[in-house]
Amino acid sequence: MKKDTVLDKAKNPKYFIVTVILIAFGMFLVGFDANLFFFGGTFILSIIHVNPLLLGITATGFAAGITIFSIIGGFVFDKITTRNGILISLLIITTFSTLTGFVTNEYELVIYRFLVGFGTGMIQPEISAFLGDLRPGMRATTIAAEGVAFNLGLASSPYIFAQFSTATTFNIPFIIAGISGGILMLLIFLIIPSTYKIKERPKVGIRQVMNRSLFFMAISYFMFGIAFFAYEGYFTPYLISSGISKEVAASIVSFFGIAGMILAFPGAFAGDKLERKHIIQLATVVMSLGTIVMFLPHINPLLATVAVILLGGGYAIYGNIQAFAQESVEDAWIGTAVGFLFMIFNIGAMIGGPLMGFSVSDFGYIYAGIISIVTPMVLSIFFASLAPKVPKRIRTV
């Protein structure tokens, strides 16, 4: 008897929608956990009496875990049972996100964030490839669901941390992350078939996956990774050092996720209907403008909000880069291509946190931001422009 596959069942529109929502919400957990830590990182370090400079080192450990396991997650999608790969990744993220709420020293913190990065590295390409292959004709639009979920996690976590942490405790926000992950794992196990599709034999070997289109877009993503993790790790302390309160900073930071949720589907739809490379270039320009506004002299809440909206909205549109990577290779290697993309991104992320941290100590926040955030974002525009266009591929599933 033929086993049901995800692609077979996804021909039903209702099941397709349920599947997209469930799988995309894996990225809600990723965004929620990441911003819980990045928003609350300086407060966590003060509570456990650790030097604030460790924030950059911990961010690097988190990115290192993602980097090492990104390519593995993509390969798992191409070669192994996809649903179970996602469940294993969610279990790792959920477990060590929860344990982050109970750290008592710097060693536990670095280890737990590295292991969260391990799970995050695997799940990012798994989810991207899973969603992108459900409807190749609307690849970016389907993938955009994970962007909306991720940004929902980013937007909600500062409020959760501000509401449920105190001057001496921070465990409840991470317990909420753990409960959310447990519920999601149960629903995926009950609803999603274990077999994604009948695997195709690749026409070329893995060494032929690399091409100029994928390479230059990956370098653009690398530059964005430097800028994004520098922003994630140090934007909140920058706002507070400029005289903005913790509560107002939480509201400002949440606009990144709000802008992302609003523009994710329009940006993806534009990428599916128009030339995807041009949409990606537009996104890098918008994000670059946001970073420039971010480090204008005499930052205030209004300017900071505008900057975050530009960065978050551009980031949502930039999500087309995942569809671009998938379209640059044959179907049998889309997971590996996305895994490679995320691996290169996270190498940049490993650089961004420490670069910003050291630059802040030497030059102050504004010049550090120009070095670590503005400059890489401008370079991201340049490398995206070098990538040859790729044809959109529409396959009936």
mmCIF file of N, CA and C in Angstrom, residues 3-12 15-16 19-20 23 77 82-83 130-131 133-135 191-198 397:
data_model
loop_
_atom_site.group_PDB
_atom_site.id
_atom_site.type_symbol
_atom_site.label_atom_id
_atom_site.label_comp_id
_atom_site.label_asym_id
_atom_site.label_seq_id
_atom_site.Cartn_x
_atom_site.Cartn_y
_atom_site.Cartn_z
ATOM 1 N N LYS A 3 2.265 4.770 0.802
ATOM 2 C CA LYS A 3 2.177 5.673 1.953
ATOM 3 C C LYS A 3 1.805 7.070 1.493
ATOM 4 N N ASP A 4 0.994 7.742 2.310
ATOM 5 C CA ASP A 4 0.700 9.149 2.042
ATOM 6 C C ASP A 4 1.975 9.967 2.219
ATOM 7 N N THR A 5 2.213 10.881 1.309
ATOM 8 C CA THR A 5 3.323 11.821 1.464
ATOM 9 C C THR A 5 2.755 13.209 1.735
ATOM 10 N N VAL A 6 3.601 14.089 2.242
ATOM 11 C CA VAL A 6 3.182 15.469 2.486
ATOM 12 C C VAL A 6 2.727 16.116 1.179
ATOM 13 N N LEU A 7 3.494 15.921 0.095
ATOM 14 C CA LEU A 7 3.135 16.547 -1.177
ATOM 15 C C LEU A 7 1.804 16.026 -1.711
ATOM 16 N N ASP A 8 1.514 14.734 -1.507
ATOM 17 C CA ASP A 8 0.216 14.190 -1.934
ATOM 18 C C ASP A 8 -0.930 14.852 -1.156
ATOM 19 N N LYS A 9 -0.798 14.900 0.157
ATOM 20 C CA LYS A 9 -1.866 15.450 0.989
ATOM 21 C C LYS A 9 -2.005 16.964 0.813
ATOM 22 N N ALA A 10 -0.896 17.630 0.471
ATOM 23 C CA ALA A 10 -0.919 19.083 0.316
ATOM 24 C C ALA A 10 -1.669 19.534 -0.930
ATOM 25 N N LYS A 11 -2.075 18.601 -1.795
ATOM 26 C CA LYS A 11 -2.918 18.962 -2.933
ATOM 27 C C LYS A 11 -4.291 19.434 -2.458
ATOM 28 N N ASN A 12 -4.682 19.008 -1.252
ATOM 29 C CA ASN A 12 -5.912 19.491 -0.634
ATOM 30 C C ASN A 12 -5.643 20.888 -0.053
ATOM 31 N N TYR A 15 -5.576 21.185 3.810
ATOM 32 C CA TYR A 15 -4.417 20.536 4.417
ATOM 33 C C TYR A 15 -3.147 21.340 4.126
ATOM 34 N N PHE A 16 -3.069 21.906 2.932
ATOM 35 C CA PHE A 16 -1.920 22.741 2.568
ATOM 36 C C PHE A 16 -1.772 23.898 3.551
ATOM 37 N N THR A 19 -0.698 22.659 7.007
ATOM 38 C CA THR A 19 0.707 22.250 6.968
ATOM 39 C C THR A 19 1.635 23.456 6.996
ATOM 40 N N VAL A 20 1.330 24.456 6.190
ATOM 41 C CA VAL A 20 2.168 25.660 6.137
ATOM 42 C C VAL A 20 2.201 26.340 7.504
ATOM 43 N N ILE A 23 4.294 24.082 10.129
ATOM 44 C CA ILE A 23 5.732 24.054 9.876
ATOM 45 C C ILE A 23 6.342 25.442 10.033
ATOM 46 N N PHE A 77 16.990 17.260 4.825
ATOM 47 C CA PHE A 77 15.793 17.425 3.999
ATOM 48 C C PHE A 77 15.928 16.632 2.704
ATOM 49 N N THR A 82 11.879 13.998 6.574
ATOM 50 C CA THR A 82 11.866 15.431 6.845
ATOM 51 C C THR A 82 11.146 15.774 8.146
ATOM 52 N N ARG A 83 9.964 15.210 8.348
ATOM 53 C CA ARG A 83 9.204 15.557 9.558
ATOM 54 C C ARG A 83 10.000 15.229 10.810
ATOM 55 N N PHE A 130 11.161 22.645 3.019
ATOM 56 C CA PHE A 130 9.845 22.012 3.178
ATOM 57 C C PHE A 130 8.759 22.896 2.578
ATOM 58 N N LEU A 131 8.738 24.174 2.953
ATOM 59 C CA LEU A 131 7.695 25.075 2.467
ATOM 60 C C LEU A 131 7.886 25.412 0.989
ATOM 61 N N ASP A 133 9.083 23.735 -1.453
ATOM 62 C CA ASP A 133 8.778 22.665 -2.408
ATOM 63 C C ASP A 133 7.305 22.268 -2.398
ATOM 64 N N LEU A 134 6.514 22.806 -1.466
ATOM 65 C CA LEU A 134 5.084 22.482 -1.451
ATOM 66 C C LEU A 134 4.372 23.029 -2.682
ATOM 67 N N ARG A 135 4.702 24.255 -3.074
ATOM 68 C CA ARG A 135 4.097 24.914 -4.232
ATOM 69 C C ARG A 135 5.197 25.683 -4.971
ATOM 70 N N ILE A 191 -0.153 15.418 12.900
ATOM 71 C CA ILE A 191 -0.810 15.873 11.667
ATOM 72 C C ILE A 191 0.026 15.682 10.411
ATOM 73 N N ILE A 192 1.347 15.812 10.501
ATOM 74 C CA ILE A 192 2.205 15.786 9.312
ATOM 75 C C ILE A 192 2.710 14.377 9.048
ATOM 76 N N PRO A 193 2.537 13.830 7.834
ATOM 77 C CA PRO A 193 3.092 12.502 7.519
ATOM 78 C C PRO A 193 4.615 12.501 7.645
ATOM 79 N N SER A 194 5.173 11.318 7.932
ATOM 80 C CA SER A 194 6.626 11.237 8.102
ATOM 81 C C SER A 194 7.364 11.321 6.770
ATOM 82 N N THR A 195 6.695 10.966 5.663
ATOM 83 C CA THR A 195 7.329 10.994 4.344
ATOM 84 C C THR A 195 6.933 12.264 3.614
ATOM 85 N N TYR A 196 7.926 13.026 3.191
ATOM 86 C CA TYR A 196 7.646 14.289 2.500
ATOM 87 C C TYR A 196 7.311 14.057 1.037
ATOM 88 N N LYS A 197 8.172 13.339 0.334
ATOM 89 C CA LYS A 197 7.965 13.060 -1.083
ATOM 90 C C LYS A 197 8.778 11.841 -1.465
ATOM 91 N N ILE A 198 8.486 11.310 -2.619
ATOM 92 C CA ILE A 198 9.319 10.252 -3.169
ATOM 93 C C ILE A 198 10.613 10.894 -3.653
ATOM 94 N N VAL A 397 2.947 19.172 -8.338
ATOM 95 C CA VAL A 397 3.188 18.155 -7.329
ATOM 96 C C VAL A 397 1.922 17.361 -7.083
#
